[in-house]
Tab-separated table of N, CA, C and O in Angstrom:
chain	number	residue	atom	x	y	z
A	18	UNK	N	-39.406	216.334	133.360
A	18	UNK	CA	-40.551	215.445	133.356
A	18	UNK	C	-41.383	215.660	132.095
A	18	UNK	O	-41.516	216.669	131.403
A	19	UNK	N	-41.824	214.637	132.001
A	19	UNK	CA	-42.950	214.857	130.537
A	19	UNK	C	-44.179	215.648	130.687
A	19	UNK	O	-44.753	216.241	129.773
A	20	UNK	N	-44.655	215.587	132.358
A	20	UNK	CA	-46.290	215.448	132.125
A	20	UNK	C	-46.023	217.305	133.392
A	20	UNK	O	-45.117	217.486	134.205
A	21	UNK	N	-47.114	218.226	133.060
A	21	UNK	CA	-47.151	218.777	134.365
A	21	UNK	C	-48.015	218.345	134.947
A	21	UNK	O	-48.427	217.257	134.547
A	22	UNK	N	-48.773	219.042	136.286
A	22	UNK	CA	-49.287	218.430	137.198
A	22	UNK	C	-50.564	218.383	137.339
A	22	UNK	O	-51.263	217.868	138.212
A	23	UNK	N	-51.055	219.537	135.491
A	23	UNK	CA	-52.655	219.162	135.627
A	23	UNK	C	-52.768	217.504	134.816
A	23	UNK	O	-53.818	216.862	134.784
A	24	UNK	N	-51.403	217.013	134.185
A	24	UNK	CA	-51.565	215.492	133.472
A	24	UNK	C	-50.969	215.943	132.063
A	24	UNK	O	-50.106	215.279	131.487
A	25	UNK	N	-51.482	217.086	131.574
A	25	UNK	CA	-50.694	217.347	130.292
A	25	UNK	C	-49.619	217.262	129.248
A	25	UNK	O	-48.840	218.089	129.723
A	26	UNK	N	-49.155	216.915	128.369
A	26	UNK	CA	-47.795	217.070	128.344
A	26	UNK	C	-47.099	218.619	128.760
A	26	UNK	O	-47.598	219.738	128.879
A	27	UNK	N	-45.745	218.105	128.910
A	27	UNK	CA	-45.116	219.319	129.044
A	27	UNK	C	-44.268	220.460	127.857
A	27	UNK	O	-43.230	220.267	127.223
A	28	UNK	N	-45.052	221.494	127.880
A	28	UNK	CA	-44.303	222.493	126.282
A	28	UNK	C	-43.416	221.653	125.888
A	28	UNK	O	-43.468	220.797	125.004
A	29	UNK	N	-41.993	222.168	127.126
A	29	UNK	CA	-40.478	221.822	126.750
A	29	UNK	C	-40.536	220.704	126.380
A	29	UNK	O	-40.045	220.614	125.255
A	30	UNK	N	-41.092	219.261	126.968
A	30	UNK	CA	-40.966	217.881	126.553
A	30	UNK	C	-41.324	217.663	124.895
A	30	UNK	O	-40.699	217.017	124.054
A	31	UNK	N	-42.492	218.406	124.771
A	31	UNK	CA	-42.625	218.235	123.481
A	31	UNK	C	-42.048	219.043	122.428
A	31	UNK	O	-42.366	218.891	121.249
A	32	UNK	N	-41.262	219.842	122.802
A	32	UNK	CA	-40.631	220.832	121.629
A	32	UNK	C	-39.408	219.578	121.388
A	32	UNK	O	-39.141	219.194	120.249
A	33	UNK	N	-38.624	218.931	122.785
A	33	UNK	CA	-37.601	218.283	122.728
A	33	UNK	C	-37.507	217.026	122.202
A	33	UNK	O	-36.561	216.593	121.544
A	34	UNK	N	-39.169	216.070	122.707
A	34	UNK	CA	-39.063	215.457	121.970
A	34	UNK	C	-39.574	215.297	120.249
A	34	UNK	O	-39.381	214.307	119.544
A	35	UNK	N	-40.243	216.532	119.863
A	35	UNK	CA	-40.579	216.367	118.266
A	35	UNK	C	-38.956	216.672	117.492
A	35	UNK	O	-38.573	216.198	116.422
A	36	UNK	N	-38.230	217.564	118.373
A	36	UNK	CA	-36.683	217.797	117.583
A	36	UNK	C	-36.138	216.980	117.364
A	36	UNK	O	-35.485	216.839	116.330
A	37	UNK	N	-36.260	215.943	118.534
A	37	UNK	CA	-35.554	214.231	118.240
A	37	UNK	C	-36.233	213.711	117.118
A	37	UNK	O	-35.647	213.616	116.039
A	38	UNK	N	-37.441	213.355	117.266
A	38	UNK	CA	-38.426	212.530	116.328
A	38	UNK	C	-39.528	213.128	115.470
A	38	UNK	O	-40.755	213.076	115.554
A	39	UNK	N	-38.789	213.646	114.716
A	39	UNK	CA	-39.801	215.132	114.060
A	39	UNK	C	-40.636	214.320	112.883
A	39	UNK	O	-41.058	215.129	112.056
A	40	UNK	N	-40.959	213.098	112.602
A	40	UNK	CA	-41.862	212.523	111.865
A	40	UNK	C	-42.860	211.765	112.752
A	40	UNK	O	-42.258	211.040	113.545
A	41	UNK	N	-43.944	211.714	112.848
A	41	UNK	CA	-45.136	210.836	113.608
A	41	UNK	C	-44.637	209.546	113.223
A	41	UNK	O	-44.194	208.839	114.128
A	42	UNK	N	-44.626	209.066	111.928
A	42	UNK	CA	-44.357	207.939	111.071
A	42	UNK	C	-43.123	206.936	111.930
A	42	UNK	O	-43.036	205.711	111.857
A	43	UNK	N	-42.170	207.939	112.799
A	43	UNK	CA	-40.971	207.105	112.946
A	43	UNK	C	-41.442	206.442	114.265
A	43	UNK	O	-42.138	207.030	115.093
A	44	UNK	N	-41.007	205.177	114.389
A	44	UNK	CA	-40.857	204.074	115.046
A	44	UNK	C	-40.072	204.557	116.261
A	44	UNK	O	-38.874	204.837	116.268
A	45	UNK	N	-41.214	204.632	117.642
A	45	UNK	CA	-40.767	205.074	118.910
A	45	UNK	C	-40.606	203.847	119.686
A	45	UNK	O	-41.450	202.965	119.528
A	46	UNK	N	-39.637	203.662	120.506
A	46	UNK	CA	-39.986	202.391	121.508
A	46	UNK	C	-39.129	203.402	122.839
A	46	UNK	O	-37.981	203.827	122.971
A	47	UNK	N	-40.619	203.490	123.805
A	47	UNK	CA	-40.153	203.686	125.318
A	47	UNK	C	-39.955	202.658	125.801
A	47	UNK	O	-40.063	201.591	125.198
A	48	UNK	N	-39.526	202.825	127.339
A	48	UNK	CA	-38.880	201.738	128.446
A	48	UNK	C	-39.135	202.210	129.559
A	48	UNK	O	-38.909	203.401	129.777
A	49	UNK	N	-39.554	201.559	130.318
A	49	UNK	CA	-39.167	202.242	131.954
A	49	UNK	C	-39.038	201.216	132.906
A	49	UNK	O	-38.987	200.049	132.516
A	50	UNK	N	-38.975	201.506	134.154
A	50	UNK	CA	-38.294	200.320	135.035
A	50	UNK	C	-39.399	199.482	135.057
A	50	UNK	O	-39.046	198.304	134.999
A	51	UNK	N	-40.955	199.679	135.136
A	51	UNK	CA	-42.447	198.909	135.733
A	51	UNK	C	-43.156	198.786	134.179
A	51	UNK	O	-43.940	197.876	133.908
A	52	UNK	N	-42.805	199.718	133.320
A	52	UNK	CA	-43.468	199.722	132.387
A	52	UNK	C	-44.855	200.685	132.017
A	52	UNK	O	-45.342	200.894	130.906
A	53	UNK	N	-45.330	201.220	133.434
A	53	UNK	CA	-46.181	201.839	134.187
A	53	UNK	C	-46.756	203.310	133.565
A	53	UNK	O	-47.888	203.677	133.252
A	54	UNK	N	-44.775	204.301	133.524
A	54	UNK	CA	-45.063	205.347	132.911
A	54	UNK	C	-45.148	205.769	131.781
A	54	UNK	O	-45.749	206.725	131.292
A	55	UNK	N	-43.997	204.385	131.059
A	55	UNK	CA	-44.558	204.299	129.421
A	55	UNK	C	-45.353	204.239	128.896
A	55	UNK	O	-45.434	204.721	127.766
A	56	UNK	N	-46.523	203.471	129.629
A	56	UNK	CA	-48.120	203.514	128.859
A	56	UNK	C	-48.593	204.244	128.856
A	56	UNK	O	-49.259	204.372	127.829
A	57	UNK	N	-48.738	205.397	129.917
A	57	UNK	CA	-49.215	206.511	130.157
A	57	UNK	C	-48.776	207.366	129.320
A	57	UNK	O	-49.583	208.083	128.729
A	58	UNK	N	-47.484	207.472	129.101
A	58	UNK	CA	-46.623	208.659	128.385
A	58	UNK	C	-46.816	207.943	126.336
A	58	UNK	O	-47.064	208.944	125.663
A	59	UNK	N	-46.780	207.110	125.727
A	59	UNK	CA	-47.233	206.104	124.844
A	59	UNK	C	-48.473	207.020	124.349
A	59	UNK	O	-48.415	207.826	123.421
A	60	UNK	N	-49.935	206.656	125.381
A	60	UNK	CA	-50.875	207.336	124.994
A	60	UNK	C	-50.800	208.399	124.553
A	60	UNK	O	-51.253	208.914	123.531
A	61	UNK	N	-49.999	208.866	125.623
A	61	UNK	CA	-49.910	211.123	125.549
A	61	UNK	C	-49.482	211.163	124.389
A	61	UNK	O	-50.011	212.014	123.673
A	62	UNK	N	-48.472	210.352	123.811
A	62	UNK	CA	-47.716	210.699	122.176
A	62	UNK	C	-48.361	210.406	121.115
A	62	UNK	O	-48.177	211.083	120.103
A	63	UNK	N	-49.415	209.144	121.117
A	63	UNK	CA	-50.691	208.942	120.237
A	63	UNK	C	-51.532	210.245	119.775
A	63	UNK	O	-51.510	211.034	118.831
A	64	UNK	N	-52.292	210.039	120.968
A	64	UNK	CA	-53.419	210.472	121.007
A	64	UNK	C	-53.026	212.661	121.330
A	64	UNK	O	-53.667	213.509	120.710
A	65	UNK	N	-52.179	212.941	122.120
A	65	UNK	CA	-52.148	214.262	121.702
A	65	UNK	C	-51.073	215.074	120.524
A	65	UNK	O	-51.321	216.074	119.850
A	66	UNK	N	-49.826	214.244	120.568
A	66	UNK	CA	-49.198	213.873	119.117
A	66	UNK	C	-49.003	213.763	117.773
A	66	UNK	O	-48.255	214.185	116.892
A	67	UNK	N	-50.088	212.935	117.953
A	67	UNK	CA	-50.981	211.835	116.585
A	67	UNK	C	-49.464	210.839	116.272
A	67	UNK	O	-49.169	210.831	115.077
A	68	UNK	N	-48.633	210.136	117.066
A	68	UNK	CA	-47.386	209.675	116.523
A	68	UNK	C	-47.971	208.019	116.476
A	68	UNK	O	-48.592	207.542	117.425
A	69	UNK	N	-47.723	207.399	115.465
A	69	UNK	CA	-48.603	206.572	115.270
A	69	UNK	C	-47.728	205.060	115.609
A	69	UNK	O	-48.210	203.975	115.933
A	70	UNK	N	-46.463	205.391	115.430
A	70	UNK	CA	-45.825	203.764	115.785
A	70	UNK	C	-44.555	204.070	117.601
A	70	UNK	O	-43.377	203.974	117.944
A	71	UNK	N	-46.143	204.517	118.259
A	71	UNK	CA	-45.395	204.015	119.548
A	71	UNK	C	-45.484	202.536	120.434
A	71	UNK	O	-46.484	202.079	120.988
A	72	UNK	N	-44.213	201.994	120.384
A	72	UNK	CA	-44.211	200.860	121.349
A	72	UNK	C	-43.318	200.934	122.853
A	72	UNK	O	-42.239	201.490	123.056
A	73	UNK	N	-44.221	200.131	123.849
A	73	UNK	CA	-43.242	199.931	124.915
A	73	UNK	C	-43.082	198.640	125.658
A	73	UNK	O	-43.674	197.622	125.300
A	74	UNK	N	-42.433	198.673	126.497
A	74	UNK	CA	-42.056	197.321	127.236
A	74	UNK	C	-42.883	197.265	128.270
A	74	UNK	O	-42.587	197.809	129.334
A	75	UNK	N	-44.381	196.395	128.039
A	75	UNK	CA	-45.476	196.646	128.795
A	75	UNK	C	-44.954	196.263	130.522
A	75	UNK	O	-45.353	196.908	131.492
A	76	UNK	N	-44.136	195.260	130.589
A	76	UNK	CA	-43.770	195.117	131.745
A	76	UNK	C	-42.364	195.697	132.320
A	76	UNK	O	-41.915	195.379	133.421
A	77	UNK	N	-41.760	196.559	131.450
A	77	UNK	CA	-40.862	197.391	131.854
A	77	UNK	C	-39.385	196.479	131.881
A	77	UNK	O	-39.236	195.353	131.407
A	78	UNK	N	-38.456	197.228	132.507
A	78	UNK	CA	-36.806	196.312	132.641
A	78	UNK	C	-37.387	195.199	133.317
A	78	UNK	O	-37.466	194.130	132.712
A	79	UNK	N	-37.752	195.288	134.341
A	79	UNK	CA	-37.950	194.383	135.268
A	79	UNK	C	-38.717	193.274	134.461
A	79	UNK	O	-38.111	192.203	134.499
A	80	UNK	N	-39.794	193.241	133.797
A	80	UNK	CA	-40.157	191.752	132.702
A	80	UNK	C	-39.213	191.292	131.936
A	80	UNK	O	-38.970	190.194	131.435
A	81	UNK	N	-38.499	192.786	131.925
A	81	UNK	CA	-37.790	192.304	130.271
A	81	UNK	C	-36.381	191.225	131.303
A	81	UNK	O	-36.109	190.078	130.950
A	82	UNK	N	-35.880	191.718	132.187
A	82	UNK	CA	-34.772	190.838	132.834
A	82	UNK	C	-35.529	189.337	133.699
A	82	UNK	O	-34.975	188.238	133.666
A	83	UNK	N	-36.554	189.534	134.261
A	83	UNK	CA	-37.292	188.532	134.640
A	83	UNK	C	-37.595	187.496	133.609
A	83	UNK	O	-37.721	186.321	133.951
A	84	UNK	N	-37.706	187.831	132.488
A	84	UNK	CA	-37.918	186.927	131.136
A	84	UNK	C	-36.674	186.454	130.615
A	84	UNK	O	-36.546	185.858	129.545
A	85	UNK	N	-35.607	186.794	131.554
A	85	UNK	CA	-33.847	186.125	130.786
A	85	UNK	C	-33.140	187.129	130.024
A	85	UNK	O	-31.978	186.909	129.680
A	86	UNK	N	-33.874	188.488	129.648
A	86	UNK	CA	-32.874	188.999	128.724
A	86	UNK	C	-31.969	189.758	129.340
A	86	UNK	O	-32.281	189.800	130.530
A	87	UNK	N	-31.396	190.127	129.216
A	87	UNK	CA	-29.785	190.896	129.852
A	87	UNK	C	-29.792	192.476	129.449
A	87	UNK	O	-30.069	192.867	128.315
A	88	UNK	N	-29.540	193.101	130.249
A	88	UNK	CA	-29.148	194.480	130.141
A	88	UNK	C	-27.807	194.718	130.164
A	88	UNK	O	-26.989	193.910	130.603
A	89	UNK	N	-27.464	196.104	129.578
A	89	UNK	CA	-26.131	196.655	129.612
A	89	UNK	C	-25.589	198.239	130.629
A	89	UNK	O	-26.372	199.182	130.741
A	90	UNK	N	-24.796	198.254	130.990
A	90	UNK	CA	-24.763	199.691	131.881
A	90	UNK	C	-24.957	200.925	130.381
A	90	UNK	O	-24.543	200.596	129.270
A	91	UNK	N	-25.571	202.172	130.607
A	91	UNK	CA	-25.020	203.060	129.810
A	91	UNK	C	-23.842	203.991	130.187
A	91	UNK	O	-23.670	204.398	131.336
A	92	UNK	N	-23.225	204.229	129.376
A	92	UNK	CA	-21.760	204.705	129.581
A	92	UNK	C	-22.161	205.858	128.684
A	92	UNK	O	-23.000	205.706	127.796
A	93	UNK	N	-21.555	207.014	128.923
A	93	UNK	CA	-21.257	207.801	128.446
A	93	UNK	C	-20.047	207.750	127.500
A	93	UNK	O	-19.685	208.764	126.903
């Protein structure tokens, strides 16, 4: 999980995700099914972060397929 349970981020989340995306500068886009926890989690990467080009899918899969676009399975 990203957040612990006082709301915080979590150490590990953020060691794991700065290893992925180790520039603020780079162009993040979350997703989630409602869209709900991305905003929440979005902020956390702003504002405690400082990562400056986060975007998400304000209404989540569910807008994004409700609006016509098509998804794919992920496969390993």
């Amino acid at each position: 999980t990203a957040f612990e349970t006082t709301g915080s981020l979590h150490p590990e989340f953020q060691l794991k995700f700065t290893a992925m995306v180790s520039s603020p500068d780079t162009p993040v886009l979350l997703y989630c099914w409602s869209g709900s926890r991305t905003a929440i989690l979005g902020t956390a990467l702003v504002e405690k972060l400082g990562f400056s080009q986060v975007m998400h899918l304000s209404a989540g899969v569910l807008g994004w397929t409700a609006d016509g676009h098509e998804t794919i399975d992920y496969k390993i």
